JSON list of C-alpha atoms in Angstrom, two decimals:
[
{"chain": "A", "resi": 12, "resn": "MET", "atom": "CA", "xyz": [0.19, -0.21, 0.00]},
{"chain": "A", "resi": 13, "resn": "ASP", "atom": "CA", "xyz": [1.40, 3.47, -0.87]},
{"chain": "A", "resi": 14, "resn": "SER", "atom": "CA", "xyz": [2.22, 6.05, 1.72]},
{"chain": "A", "resi": 15, "resn": "ALA", "atom": "CA", "xyz": [-0.76, 8.17, 0.84]},
{"chain": "A", "resi": 16, "resn": "ALA", "atom": "CA", "xyz": [-3.28, 5.49, 1.14]},
{"chain": "A", "resi": 17, "resn": "ALA", "atom": "CA", "xyz": [-1.65, 4.45, 4.49]},
{"chain": "A", "resi": 18, "resn": "VAL", "atom": "CA", "xyz": [-1.86, 8.08, 5.97]},
{"chain": "A", "resi": 19, "resn": "SER", "atom": "CA", "xyz": [-5.44, 8.38, 4.98]},
{"chain": "A", "resi": 20, "resn": "PHE", "atom": "CA", "xyz": [-6.53, 5.21, 6.74]},
{"chain": "A", "resi": 21, "resn": "ASP", "atom": "CA", "xyz": [-8.88, 6.07, 9.86]},
{"chain": "A", "resi": 22, "resn": "ALA", "atom": "CA", "xyz": [-8.76, 3.23, 12.36]},
{"chain": "A", "resi": 23, "resn": "ASN", "atom": "CA", "xyz": [-11.17, 4.93, 14.52]},
{"chain": "A", "resi": 24, "resn": "GLY", "atom": "CA", "xyz": [-13.72, 5.07, 11.74]},
{"chain": "A", "resi": 25, "resn": "THR", "atom": "CA", "xyz": [-13.53, 1.49, 10.65]},
{"chain": "A", "resi": 26, "resn": "ILE", "atom": "CA", "xyz": [-11.99, -0.98, 12.80]},
{"chain": "A", "resi": 27, "resn": "GLY", "atom": "CA", "xyz": [-12.48, 0.93, 15.91]},
{"chain": "A", "resi": 28, "resn": "ALA", "atom": "CA", "xyz": [-16.22, 1.63, 15.24]},
{"chain": "A", "resi": 29, "resn": "TYR", "atom": "CA", "xyz": [-16.67, -1.91, 14.40]},
{"chain": "A", "resi": 30, "resn": "GLN", "atom": "CA", "xyz": [-14.84, -2.96, 17.65]},
{"chain": "A", "resi": 31, "resn": "ILE", "atom": "CA", "xyz": [-17.15, -0.91, 19.71]},
{"chain": "A", "resi": 32, "resn": "GLY", "atom": "CA", "xyz": [-20.21, -2.48, 18.12]},
{"chain": "A", "resi": 33, "resn": "VAL", "atom": "CA", "xyz": [-18.77, -5.94, 18.93]},
{"chain": "A", "resi": 34, "resn": "LEU", "atom": "CA", "xyz": [-18.23, -5.26, 22.47]},
{"chain": "A", "resi": 35, "resn": "ILE", "atom": "CA", "xyz": [-21.82, -3.76, 22.70]},
{"chain": "A", "resi": 36, "resn": "SER", "atom": "CA", "xyz": [-23.30, -6.76, 20.94]},
{"chain": "A", "resi": 37, "resn": "CYS", "atom": "CA", "xyz": [-21.53, -9.03, 23.38]},
{"chain": "A", "resi": 38, "resn": "VAL", "atom": "CA", "xyz": [-23.01, -7.30, 26.32]},
{"chain": "A", "resi": 39, "resn": "LEU", "atom": "CA", "xyz": [-26.30, -7.74, 24.81]},
{"chain": "A", "resi": 40, "resn": "LEU", "atom": "CA", "xyz": [-25.69, -11.39, 24.17]},
{"chain": "A", "resi": 41, "resn": "GLY", "atom": "CA", "xyz": [-25.34, -11.69, 27.94]},
{"chain": "A", "resi": 42, "resn": "VAL", "atom": "CA", "xyz": [-28.65, -9.84, 28.55]},
{"chain": "A", "resi": 43, "resn": "THR", "atom": "CA", "xyz": [-30.28, -12.18, 26.21]},
{"chain": "A", "resi": 44, "resn": "THR", "atom": "CA", "xyz": [-28.88, -15.13, 27.87]},
{"chain": "A", "resi": 45, "resn": "THR", "atom": "CA", "xyz": [-30.04, -13.80, 31.15]},
{"chain": "A", "resi": 46, "resn": "GLN", "atom": "CA", "xyz": [-33.60, -13.27, 29.78]},
{"chain": "A", "resi": 47, "resn": "ALA", "atom": "CA", "xyz": [-33.49, -16.82, 28.47]},
{"chain": "A", "resi": 48, "resn": "TYR", "atom": "CA", "xyz": [-32.71, -18.31, 31.75]},
{"chain": "A", "resi": 49, "resn": "ILE", "atom": "CA", "xyz": [-35.27, -16.11, 33.73]},
{"chain": "A", "resi": 50, "resn": "TYR", "atom": "CA", "xyz": [-37.75, -17.42, 30.92]},
{"chain": "A", "resi": 51, "resn": "TYR", "atom": "CA", "xyz": [-37.24, -21.06, 31.29]},
{"chain": "A", "resi": 52, "resn": "SER", "atom": "CA", "xyz": [-37.19, -20.88, 34.98]},
{"chain": "A", "resi": 53, "resn": "ARG", "atom": "CA", "xyz": [-40.48, -18.87, 35.65]},
{"chain": "A", "resi": 54, "resn": "PHE", "atom": "CA", "xyz": [-42.62, -20.23, 32.75]},
{"chain": "A", "resi": 55, "resn": "PRO", "atom": "CA", "xyz": [-41.89, -23.95, 32.70]},
{"chain": "A", "resi": 56, "resn": "GLN", "atom": "CA", "xyz": [-45.54, -24.69, 31.74]},
{"chain": "A", "resi": 57, "resn": "ASP", "atom": "CA", "xyz": [-45.39, -22.54, 28.23]},
{"chain": "A", "resi": 58, "resn": "LEU", "atom": "CA", "xyz": [-45.92, -24.53, 25.07]},
{"chain": "A", "resi": 59, "resn": "ALA", "atom": "CA", "xyz": [-42.97, -26.41, 23.78]},
{"chain": "A", "resi": 60, "resn": "ILE", "atom": "CA", "xyz": [-43.10, -24.75, 20.53]},
{"chain": "A", "resi": 61, "resn": "LEU", "atom": "CA", "xyz": [-42.67, -21.29, 22.29]},
{"chain": "A", "resi": 62, "resn": "LYS", "atom": "CA", "xyz": [-39.76, -22.63, 24.21]},
{"chain": "A", "resi": 63, "resn": "ALA", "atom": "CA", "xyz": [-38.06, -24.09, 20.96]},
{"chain": "A", "resi": 64, "resn": "LEU", "atom": "CA", "xyz": [-38.38, -20.46, 19.48]},
{"chain": "A", "resi": 65, "resn": "VAL", "atom": "CA", "xyz": [-36.63, -19.19, 22.42]},
{"chain": "A", "resi": 66, "resn": "ALA", "atom": "CA", "xyz": [-33.83, -21.68, 22.35]},
{"chain": "A", "resi": 67, "resn": "PHE", "atom": "CA", "xyz": [-33.62, -21.10, 18.38]},
{"chain": "A", "resi": 68, "resn": "VAL", "atom": "CA", "xyz": [-33.19, -17.42, 18.94]},
{"chain": "A", "resi": 69, "resn": "LEU", "atom": "CA", "xyz": [-30.55, -17.74, 21.68]},
{"chain": "A", "resi": 70, "resn": "VAL", "atom": "CA", "xyz": [-28.41, -20.18, 19.71]},
{"chain": "A", "resi": 71, "resn": "CYS", "atom": "CA", "xyz": [-28.68, -17.87, 16.58]},
{"chain": "A", "resi": 72, "resn": "GLU", "atom": "CA", "xyz": [-27.64, -15.13, 18.83]},
{"chain": "A", "resi": 73, "resn": "VAL", "atom": "CA", "xyz": [-24.57, -17.15, 19.97]},
{"chain": "A", "resi": 74, "resn": "ALA", "atom": "CA", "xyz": [-23.82, -17.89, 16.35]},
{"chain": "A", "resi": 75, "resn": "HIS", "atom": "CA", "xyz": [-24.03, -14.50, 15.46]},
{"chain": "A", "resi": 76, "resn": "ALA", "atom": "CA", "xyz": [-21.70, -13.25, 18.32]},
{"chain": "A", "resi": 77, "resn": "ILE", "atom": "CA", "xyz": [-19.12, -16.02, 17.37]},
{"chain": "A", "resi": 78, "resn": "CYS", "atom": "CA", "xyz": [-19.29, -14.69, 13.78]},
{"chain": "A", "resi": 79, "resn": "ILE", "atom": "CA", "xyz": [-18.55, -10.98, 14.49]},
{"chain": "A", "resi": 80, "resn": "VAL", "atom": "CA", "xyz": [-15.99, -11.74, 17.24]},
{"chain": "A", "resi": 81, "resn": "HIS", "atom": "CA", "xyz": [-14.10, -13.93, 14.50]},
{"chain": "A", "resi": 82, "resn": "ALA", "atom": "CA", "xyz": [-14.28, -11.03, 11.95]},
{"chain": "A", "resi": 83, "resn": "LEU", "atom": "CA", "xyz": [-13.03, -8.73, 14.73]},
{"chain": "A", "resi": 84, "resn": "TYR", "atom": "CA", "xyz": [-10.12, -11.08, 15.51]},
{"chain": "A", "resi": 85, "resn": "GLN", "atom": "CA", "xyz": [-9.33, -11.17, 11.49]},
{"chain": "A", "resi": 86, "resn": "PHE", "atom": "CA", "xyz": [-9.29, -7.31, 11.45]},
{"chain": "A", "resi": 87, "resn": "THR", "atom": "CA", "xyz": [-7.34, -6.84, 14.39]},
{"chain": "A", "resi": 88, "resn": "ILE", "atom": "CA", "xyz": [-4.84, -9.68, 14.70]},
{"chain": "A", "resi": 89, "resn": "LEU", "atom": "CA", "xyz": [-4.55, -11.69, 11.35]},
{"chain": "A", "resi": 90, "resn": "ASP", "atom": "CA", "xyz": [-4.65, -8.53, 9.26]},
{"chain": "A", "resi": 91, "resn": "PHE", "atom": "CA", "xyz": [-2.55, -6.49, 11.77]},
{"chain": "A", "resi": 92, "resn": "GLY", "atom": "CA", "xyz": [-0.27, -4.18, 9.91]},
{"chain": "A", "resi": 93, "resn": "HIS", "atom": "CA", "xyz": [-2.19, -4.50, 6.62]},
{"chain": "A", "resi": 94, "resn": "PRO", "atom": "CA", "xyz": [-4.99, -1.79, 6.95]},
{"chain": "A", "resi": 95, "resn": "GLN", "atom": "CA", "xyz": [-5.70, -2.14, 3.11]},
{"chain": "A", "resi": 96, "resn": "ARG", "atom": "CA", "xyz": [-7.38, -5.67, 3.89]},
{"chain": "A", "resi": 97, "resn": "VAL", "atom": "CA", "xyz": [-10.21, -3.79, 5.72]},
{"chain": "A", "resi": 98, "resn": "PHE", "atom": "CA", "xyz": [-11.50, -2.85, 2.36]},
{"chain": "A", "resi": 99, "resn": "SER", "atom": "CA", "xyz": [-10.74, -5.98, 0.42]},
{"chain": "A", "resi": 100, "resn": "ARG", "atom": "CA", "xyz": [-13.02, -9.03, 0.33]},
{"chain": "A", "resi": 101, "resn": "LEU", "atom": "CA", "xyz": [-15.01, -9.33, 3.72]},
{"chain": "A", "resi": 102, "resn": "PRO", "atom": "CA", "xyz": [-14.35, -12.14, 6.12]},
{"chain": "A", "resi": 103, "resn": "ILE", "atom": "CA", "xyz": [-16.82, -15.05, 5.40]},
{"chain": "A", "resi": 104, "resn": "SER", "atom": "CA", "xyz": [-17.60, -15.03, 9.32]},
{"chain": "A", "resi": 105, "resn": "LEU", "atom": "CA", "xyz": [-18.96, -11.26, 8.84]},
{"chain": "A", "resi": 106, "resn": "ASP", "atom": "CA", "xyz": [-21.11, -12.45, 5.73]},
{"chain": "A", "resi": 107, "resn": "THR", "atom": "CA", "xyz": [-22.57, -15.15, 7.89]},
{"chain": "A", "resi": 108, "resn": "ALA", "atom": "CA", "xyz": [-23.44, -12.97, 10.76]},
{"chain": "A", "resi": 109, "resn": "ILE", "atom": "CA", "xyz": [-25.54, -11.16, 8.35]},
{"chain": "A", "resi": 110, "resn": "PHE", "atom": "CA", "xyz": [-27.38, -14.45, 7.76]},
{"chain": "A", "resi": 111, "resn": "PHE", "atom": "CA", "xyz": [-27.90, -15.09, 11.39]},
{"chain": "A", "resi": 112, "resn": "SER", "atom": "CA", "xyz": [-29.02, -11.52, 11.94]},
{"chain": "A", "resi": 113, "resn": "THR", "atom": "CA", "xyz": [-31.82, -11.84, 9.53]},
{"chain": "A", "resi": 114, "resn": "ILE", "atom": "CA", "xyz": [-32.94, -15.22, 10.81]},
{"chain": "A", "resi": 115, "resn": "ILE", "atom": "CA", "xyz": [-33.25, -13.79, 14.20]},
{"chain": "A", "resi": 116, "resn": "GLU", "atom": "CA", "xyz": [-35.21, -10.71, 13.21]},
{"chain": "A", "resi": 117, "resn": "GLN", "atom": "CA", "xyz": [-37.79, -12.67, 11.04]},
{"chain": "A", "resi": 118, "resn": "SER", "atom": "CA", "xyz": [-38.12, -15.28, 13.92]},
{"chain": "A", "resi": 119, "resn": "VAL", "atom": "CA", "xyz": [-39.01, -12.26, 16.37]},
{"chain": "A", "resi": 120, "resn": "LEU", "atom": "CA", "xyz": [-41.10, -10.67, 13.84]},
{"chain": "A", "resi": 121, "resn": "GLY", "atom": "CA", "xyz": [-43.04, -13.77, 13.33]},
{"chain": "A", "resi": 122, "resn": "PHE", "atom": "CA", "xyz": [-43.65, -14.19, 16.97]},
{"chain": "A", "resi": 123, "resn": "PHE", "atom": "CA", "xyz": [-45.01, -10.55, 17.37]},
{"chain": "A", "resi": 124, "resn": "SER", "atom": "CA", "xyz": [-47.38, -10.88, 14.15]},
{"chain": "A", "resi": 125, "resn": "PHE", "atom": "CA", "xyz": [-48.83, -14.23, 16.05]},
{"chain": "A", "resi": 126, "resn": "ARG", "atom": "CA", "xyz": [-49.07, -12.12, 19.07]},
{"chain": "A", "resi": 127, "resn": "ILE", "atom": "CA", "xyz": [-50.87, -9.15, 17.09]},
{"chain": "A", "resi": 128, "resn": "TYR", "atom": "CA", "xyz": [-53.26, -11.86, 15.52]},
{"chain": "A", "resi": 129, "resn": "THR", "atom": "CA", "xyz": [-54.19, -13.17, 18.85]},
{"chain": "A", "resi": 130, "resn": "LEU", "atom": "CA", "xyz": [-55.19, -9.94, 20.36]},
{"chain": "A", "resi": 131, "resn": "SER", "atom": "CA", "xyz": [-56.84, -8.72, 17.30]},
{"chain": "A", "resi": 132, "resn": "ARG", "atom": "CA", "xyz": [-58.06, -11.91, 15.59]},
{"chain": "A", "resi": 133, "resn": "LYS", "atom": "CA", "xyz": [-57.66, -9.98, 12.17]},
{"chain": "A", "resi": 134, "resn": "LEU", "atom": "CA", "xyz": [-55.21, -11.04, 9.63]},
{"chain": "A", "resi": 135, "resn": "CYS", "atom": "CA", "xyz": [-54.72, -7.58, 7.69]},
{"chain": "A", "resi": 136, "resn": "VAL", "atom": "CA", "xyz": [-52.05, -6.11, 9.95]},
{"chain": "A", "resi": 137, "resn": "PRO", "atom": "CA", "xyz": [-50.13, -9.55, 10.54]},
{"chain": "A", "resi": 138, "resn": "LEU", "atom": "CA", "xyz": [-50.00, -10.14, 6.91]},
{"chain": "A", "resi": 139, "resn": "LEU", "atom": "CA", "xyz": [-48.72, -6.89, 6.28]},
{"chain": "A", "resi": 140, "resn": "ILE", "atom": "CA", "xyz": [-45.86, -7.41, 8.86]},
{"chain": "A", "resi": 141, "resn": "VAL", "atom": "CA", "xyz": [-45.00, -10.74, 7.28]},
{"chain": "A", "resi": 142, "resn": "LEU", "atom": "CA", "xyz": [-45.03, -9.18, 3.76]},
{"chain": "A", "resi": 143, "resn": "VAL", "atom": "CA", "xyz": [-42.72, -6.46, 4.49]},
{"chain": "A", "resi": 144, "resn": "ALA", "atom": "CA", "xyz": [-40.46, -8.99, 6.60]},
{"chain": "A", "resi": 145, "resn": "PHE", "atom": "CA", "xyz": [-40.33, -11.31, 3.60]},
{"chain": "A", "resi": 146, "resn": "VAL", "atom": "CA", "xyz": [-39.18, -8.50, 1.64]},
{"chain": "A", "resi": 147, "resn": "HIS", "atom": "CA", "xyz": [-36.45, -7.73, 4.13]},
{"chain": "A", "resi": 148, "resn": "LEU", "atom": "CA", "xyz": [-35.62, -11.46, 4.29]},
{"chain": "A", "resi": 149, "resn": "LEU", "atom": "CA", "xyz": [-35.06, -11.43, 0.67]},
{"chain": "A", "resi": 150, "resn": "GLY", "atom": "CA", "xyz": [-32.93, -8.25, 0.62]},
{"chain": "A", "resi": 151, "resn": "SER", "atom": "CA", "xyz": [-30.80, -9.45, 3.29]},
{"chain": "A", "resi": 152, "resn": "MET", "atom": "CA", "xyz": [-30.16, -12.96, 1.80]},
{"chain": "A", "resi": 153, "resn": "ALA", "atom": "CA", "xyz": [-29.56, -11.07, -1.62]},
{"chain": "A", "resi": 154, "resn": "THR", "atom": "CA", "xyz": [-26.77, -8.99, 0.57]},
{"chain": "A", "resi": 155, "resn": "PHE", "atom": "CA", "xyz": [-25.35, -12.13, 2.07]},
{"chain": "A", "resi": 156, "resn": "ILE", "atom": "CA", "xyz": [-24.84, -13.74, -1.33]},
{"chain": "A", "resi": 157, "resn": "ILE", "atom": "CA", "xyz": [-23.73, -10.66, -3.21]},
{"chain": "A", "resi": 158, "resn": "THR", "atom": "CA", "xyz": [-20.87, -10.01, -0.40]},
{"chain": "A", "resi": 159, "resn": "LEU", "atom": "CA", "xyz": [-19.56, -13.56, -0.76]},
{"chain": "A", "resi": 160, "resn": "ARG", "atom": "CA", "xyz": [-19.23, -13.16, -4.56]},
{"chain": "A", "resi": 161, "resn": "LEU", "atom": "CA", "xyz": [-18.03, -9.68, -4.86]},
{"chain": "A", "resi": 162, "resn": "PRO", "atom": "CA", "xyz": [-13.80, -9.16, -4.51]},
{"chain": "A", "resi": 163, "resn": "SER", "atom": "CA", "xyz": [-13.92, -6.10, -2.35]},
{"chain": "A", "resi": 164, "resn": "LEU", "atom": "CA", "xyz": [-16.01, -4.03, 0.14]},
{"chain": "A", "resi": 165, "resn": "GLN", "atom": "CA", "xyz": [-15.72, -1.04, -2.34]},
{"chain": "A", "resi": 166, "resn": "SER", "atom": "CA", "xyz": [-17.44, -3.09, -4.97]},
{"chain": "A", "resi": 167, "resn": "TYR", "atom": "CA", "xyz": [-20.49, -3.72, -2.88]},
{"chain": "A", "resi": 168, "resn": "THR", "atom": "CA", "xyz": [-20.88, -0.05, -1.56]},
{"chain": "A", "resi": 169, "resn": "ALA", "atom": "CA", "xyz": [-20.56, 1.22, -5.02]},
{"chain": "A", "resi": 170, "resn": "HIS", "atom": "CA", "xyz": [-23.16, -0.91, -6.83]},
{"chain": "A", "resi": 171, "resn": "TRP", "atom": "CA", "xyz": [-25.19, -2.33, -3.93]},
{"chain": "A", "resi": 172, "resn": "GLY", "atom": "CA", "xyz": [-25.25, 0.26, -1.18]},
{"chain": "A", "resi": 173, "resn": "TRP", "atom": "CA", "xyz": [-28.71, 1.08, -1.92]},
{"chain": "A", "resi": 174, "resn": "LEU", "atom": "CA", "xyz": [-29.58, -2.53, -1.07]},
{"chain": "A", "resi": 175, "resn": "SER", "atom": "CA", "xyz": [-28.53, -1.89, 2.67]},
{"chain": "A", "resi": 176, "resn": "LEU", "atom": "CA", "xyz": [-30.49, 1.14, 2.73]},
{"chain": "A", "resi": 177, "resn": "ALA", "atom": "CA", "xyz": [-33.66, -0.52, 1.65]},
{"chain": "A", "resi": 178, "resn": "ASN", "atom": "CA", "xyz": [-33.29, -3.35, 4.16]},
{"chain": "A", "resi": 179, "resn": "TRP", "atom": "CA", "xyz": [-32.74, -0.93, 7.08]},
{"chain": "A", "resi": 180, "resn": "CYS", "atom": "CA", "xyz": [-35.96, 1.05, 5.86]},
{"chain": "A", "resi": 181, "resn": "ALA", "atom": "CA", "xyz": [-37.75, -2.25, 5.65]},
{"chain": "A", "resi": 182, "resn": "SER", "atom": "CA", "xyz": [-36.73, -3.07, 9.16]},
{"chain": "A", "resi": 183, "resn": "VAL", "atom": "CA", "xyz": [-37.79, 0.32, 10.62]},
{"chain": "A", "resi": 184, "resn": "VAL", "atom": "CA", "xyz": [-41.16, 0.16, 9.11]},
{"chain": "A", "resi": 185, "resn": "ASN", "atom": "CA", "xyz": [-41.68, -3.32, 10.52]},
{"chain": "A", "resi": 186, "resn": "ASP", "atom": "CA", "xyz": [-40.47, -1.97, 14.16]},
{"chain": "A", "resi": 187, "resn": "VAL", "atom": "CA", "xyz": [-42.70, 1.00, 13.98]},
{"chain": "A", "resi": 188, "resn": "LEU", "atom": "CA", "xyz": [-45.67, -0.65, 12.72]},
{"chain": "A", "resi": 189, "resn": "THR", "atom": "CA", "xyz": [-45.30, -3.70, 15.10]},
{"chain": "A", "resi": 190, "resn": "THR", "atom": "CA", "xyz": [-44.94, -1.32, 18.09]},
{"chain": "A", "resi": 191, "resn": "ALA", "atom": "CA", "xyz": [-47.80, 1.05, 17.21]},
{"chain": "A", "resi": 192, "resn": "VAL", "atom": "CA", "xyz": [-50.23, -1.97, 16.84]},
{"chain": "A", "resi": 193, "resn": "LEU", "atom": "CA", "xyz": [-49.25, -3.69, 19.91]},
{"chain": "A", "resi": 194, "resn": "VAL", "atom": "CA", "xyz": [-49.69, -0.39, 21.77]},
{"chain": "A", "resi": 195, "resn": "VAL", "atom": "CA", "xyz": [-52.96, 0.20, 20.55]},
{"chain": "A", "resi": 196, "resn": "LEU", "atom": "CA", "xyz": [-54.06, -3.50, 20.74]},
{"chain": "A", "resi": 197, "resn": "LEU", "atom": "CA", "xyz": [-52.93, -3.28, 24.74]},
{"chain": "A", "resi": 198, "resn": "TYR", "atom": "CA", "xyz": [-54.22, -0.02, 25.40]},
{"chain": "A", "resi": 199, "resn": "ASN", "atom": "CA", "xyz": [-57.85, -1.37, 24.24]},
{"chain": "A", "resi": 200, "resn": "GLN", "atom": "CA", "xyz": [-57.33, -4.42, 26.34]},
{"chain": "A", "resi": 201, "resn": "ARG", "atom": "CA", "xyz": [-56.53, -2.04, 29.30]},
{"chain": "A", "resi": 202, "resn": "LYS", "atom": "CA", "xyz": [-60.08, -0.37, 29.03]},
{"chain": "A", "resi": 203, "resn": "SER", "atom": "CA", "xyz": [-61.67, -3.53, 29.68]},
{"chain": "A", "resi": 204, "resn": "ALA", "atom": "CA", "xyz": [-59.21, -5.04, 32.31]},
{"chain": "A", "resi": 205, "resn": "GLN", "atom": "CA", "xyz": [-59.77, -5.05, 35.97]},
{"chain": "A", "resi": 206, "resn": "ARG", "atom": "CA", "xyz": [-57.88, -2.63, 38.34]},
{"chain": "A", "resi": 207, "resn": "LYS", "atom": "CA", "xyz": [-55.30, -5.03, 39.46]},
{"chain": "A", "resi": 208, "resn": "THR", "atom": "CA", "xyz": [-54.50, -5.81, 35.64]},
{"chain": "A", "resi": 209, "resn": "VAL", "atom": "CA", "xyz": [-54.15, -2.32, 34.43]},
{"chain": "A", "resi": 210, "resn": "ALA", "atom": "CA", "xyz": [-50.97, -1.89, 36.05]},
{"chain": "A", "resi": 211, "resn": "LEU", "atom": "CA", "xyz": [-49.64, -4.96, 34.34]},
{"chain": "A", "resi": 212, "resn": "VAL", "atom": "CA", "xyz": [-50.96, -4.01, 31.05]},
{"chain": "A", "resi": 213, "resn": "ASP", "atom": "CA", "xyz": [-49.13, -0.58, 31.42]},
{"chain": "A", "resi": 214, "resn": "LYS", "atom": "CA", "xyz": [-45.90, -2.06, 32.05]},
{"chain": "A", "resi": 215, "resn": "ILE", "atom": "CA", "xyz": [-46.24, -4.27, 29.20]},
{"chain": "A", "resi": 216, "resn": "ILE", "atom": "CA", "xyz": [-47.18, -1.15, 27.07]},
{"chain": "A", "resi": 217, "resn": "VAL", "atom": "CA", "xyz": [-43.93, 0.63, 28.30]},
{"chain": "A", "resi": 218, "resn": "TRP", "atom": "CA", "xyz": [-41.92, -2.32, 27.66]},
{"chain": "A", "resi": 219, "resn": "THR", "atom": "CA", "xyz": [-43.46, -2.67, 24.04]},
{"chain": "A", "resi": 220, "resn": "ILE", "atom": "CA", "xyz": [-42.60, 0.76, 23.45]},
{"chain": "A", "resi": 221, "resn": "GLU", "atom": "CA", "xyz": [-39.07, 0.76, 24.71]},
{"chain": "A", "resi": 222, "resn": "THR", "atom": "CA", "xyz": [-38.05, -2.37, 23.12]},
{"chain": "A", "resi": 223, "resn": "GLY", "atom": "CA", "xyz": [-39.76, -1.37, 19.49]},
{"chain": "A", "resi": 224, "resn": "MET", "atom": "CA", "xyz": [-38.49, 2.13, 19.62]},
{"chain": "A", "resi": 225, "resn": "LEU", "atom": "CA", "xyz": [-34.84, 1.09, 20.67]},
{"chain": "A", "resi": 226, "resn": "THR", "atom": "CA", "xyz": [-34.58, -1.17, 17.59]},
{"chain": "A", "resi": 227, "resn": "SER", "atom": "CA", "xyz": [-36.15, 1.46, 15.36]},
{"chain": "A", "resi": 228, "resn": "ALA", "atom": "CA", "xyz": [-33.84, 4.38, 16.68]},
{"chain": "A", "resi": 229, "resn": "SER", "atom": "CA", "xyz": [-30.61, 2.31, 16.06]},
{"chain": "A", "resi": 230, "resn": "THR", "atom": "CA", "xyz": [-31.61, 1.48, 12.47]},
{"chain": "A", "resi": 231, "resn": "VAL", "atom": "CA", "xyz": [-32.54, 5.10, 11.73]},
{"chain": "A", "resi": 232, "resn": "PHE", "atom": "CA", "xyz": [-29.14, 5.97, 12.88]},
{"chain": "A", "resi": 233, "resn": "MET", "atom": "CA", "xyz": [-27.56, 3.49, 10.56]},
{"chain": "A", "resi": 234, "resn": "ILE", "atom": "CA", "xyz": [-29.71, 4.82, 7.65]},
{"chain": "A", "resi": 235, "resn": "ILE", "atom": "CA", "xyz": [-28.48, 8.41, 8.61]},
{"chain": "A", "resi": 236, "resn": "PHE", "atom": "CA", "xyz": [-24.90, 7.58, 8.70]},
{"chain": "A", "resi": 237, "resn": "LEU", "atom": "CA", "xyz": [-25.01, 5.10, 5.54]},
{"chain": "A", "resi": 238, "resn": "PRO", "atom": "CA", "xyz": [-24.76, 7.84, 3.10]},
{"chain": "A", "resi": 239, "resn": "GLN", "atom": "CA", "xyz": [-21.82, 9.36, 4.70]},
{"chain": "A", "resi": 240, "resn": "TYR", "atom": "CA", "xyz": [-20.02, 5.90, 4.79]},
{"chain": "A", "resi": 241, "resn": "LEU", "atom": "CA", "xyz": [-20.75, 5.59, 1.16]},
{"chain": "A", "resi": 242, "resn": "THR", "atom": "CA", "xyz": [-18.96, 8.87, 0.28]},
{"chain": "A", "resi": 243, "resn": "MET", "atom": "CA", "xyz": [-16.28, 8.55, 2.96]},
{"chain": "A", "resi": 244, "resn": "LYS", "atom": "CA", "xyz": [-13.05, 10.22, 1.69]},
{"chain": "A", "resi": 245, "resn": "GLU", "atom": "CA", "xyz": [-10.61, 8.03, 3.74]},
{"chain": "A", "resi": 246, "resn": "ARG", "atom": "CA", "xyz": [-12.28, 4.88, 2.54]},
{"chain": "A", "resi": 247, "resn": "ASP", "atom": "CA", "xyz": [-11.89, 5.95, -1.28]},
{"chain": "A", "resi": 248, "resn": "ASP", "atom": "CA", "xyz": [-8.42, 6.94, -0.74]},
{"chain": "A", "resi": 249, "resn": "LEU", "atom": "CA", "xyz": [-7.36, 3.51, 0.79]},
{"chain": "A", "resi": 250, "resn": "ALA", "atom": "CA", "xyz": [-9.28, 1.71, -1.82]},
{"chain": "A", "resi": 251, "resn": "ARG", "atom": "CA", "xyz": [-7.66, 3.35, -4.41]},
{"chain": "A", "resi": 252, "resn": "GLY", "atom": "CA", "xyz": [-4.17, 2.56, -2.82]},
{"chain": "A", "resi": 253, "resn": "VAL", "atom": "CA", "xyz": [-5.29, -1.04, -2.71]},
{"chain": "A", "resi": 254, "resn": "CYS", "atom": "CA", "xyz": [-6.21, -1.11, -6.38]},
{"chain": "A", "resi": 255, "resn": "ARG", "atom": "CA", "xyz": [-2.69, 0.48, -7.30]},
{"chain": "A", "resi": 256, "resn": "LEU", "atom": "CA", "xyz": [-1.00, -2.21, -5.26]},
{"chain": "A", "resi": 257, "resn": "ARG", "atom": "CA", "xyz": [-2.86, -4.91, -7.13]},
{"chain": "A", "resi": 258, "resn": "THR", "atom": "CA", "xyz": [-2.16, -3.74, -10.30]}
]
C-alpha cells in the first residue's frame, strides 16, 4: 500500500467503530442469555413450540456473536499491519453474521405477528408485517450472497449500497408498525381490564414501546450515517491505494 493511502487510513472510523459495536453486541448477548434463563425458570408450563423458539433465537444469537468476534479477530490480529485488507474481500464470518441476524429478526417478527393476531383476531396487519418481513428477508439474503461473491467492500458500496439502505428502511417500517399496533391493542385491552390488571398492562405497554423504539432508533441511525460512509473520503483513498497495489 502506498504512503498516501496509509496516511489516509482512519482506524477510528473503521476497525474502531466495528470493535465498539462488537463489544456492545457481546454485552447484549449476555442480557439475552439472562432473559432466556429467567424465562425458562419462571414459565416452565409454556408451550413447547414457544420454548423451542426461544432456544432457537438464543442459539442464533450465540452464532452471530461468534461470527462477529471472529471477524474482529481477523481485522485486528490476522490482518494486523495491513489496513488495506479492511476494504478487500469481507471475512466469511462477517457475511455469515448477516445471515444469522436476518434469521433472528424474522423469527422475532413472526412471533410478534402471531401475538398481534391473537389480540386482534384480524389478519390484515399481521399479513402486512409478514409481507414487509419477507421483502427484508429477500434483501438480506441477496446481501449475504452478493458479499460472498464480490471481490471487495468497495464494489459492494459502489453498486449495492442502496440495498442496505432498503433493508434498513424495511426494518424500521416493521419495527414502528409492530410497536404501534401492539400499543393500540394493549391499550384497548386496558380499558376492559380489572384495576389490578391495568398496572400490568401499563408495564407491558411501556416495555413494548421501549423495545420497539430502541431497535427502530438504532436502525434510523444506521440509515442516517450510511450515505456518509458511502462517500467517506478516507475509505476511497485507501481503496485506490489497494487497487494500485494489485495492479
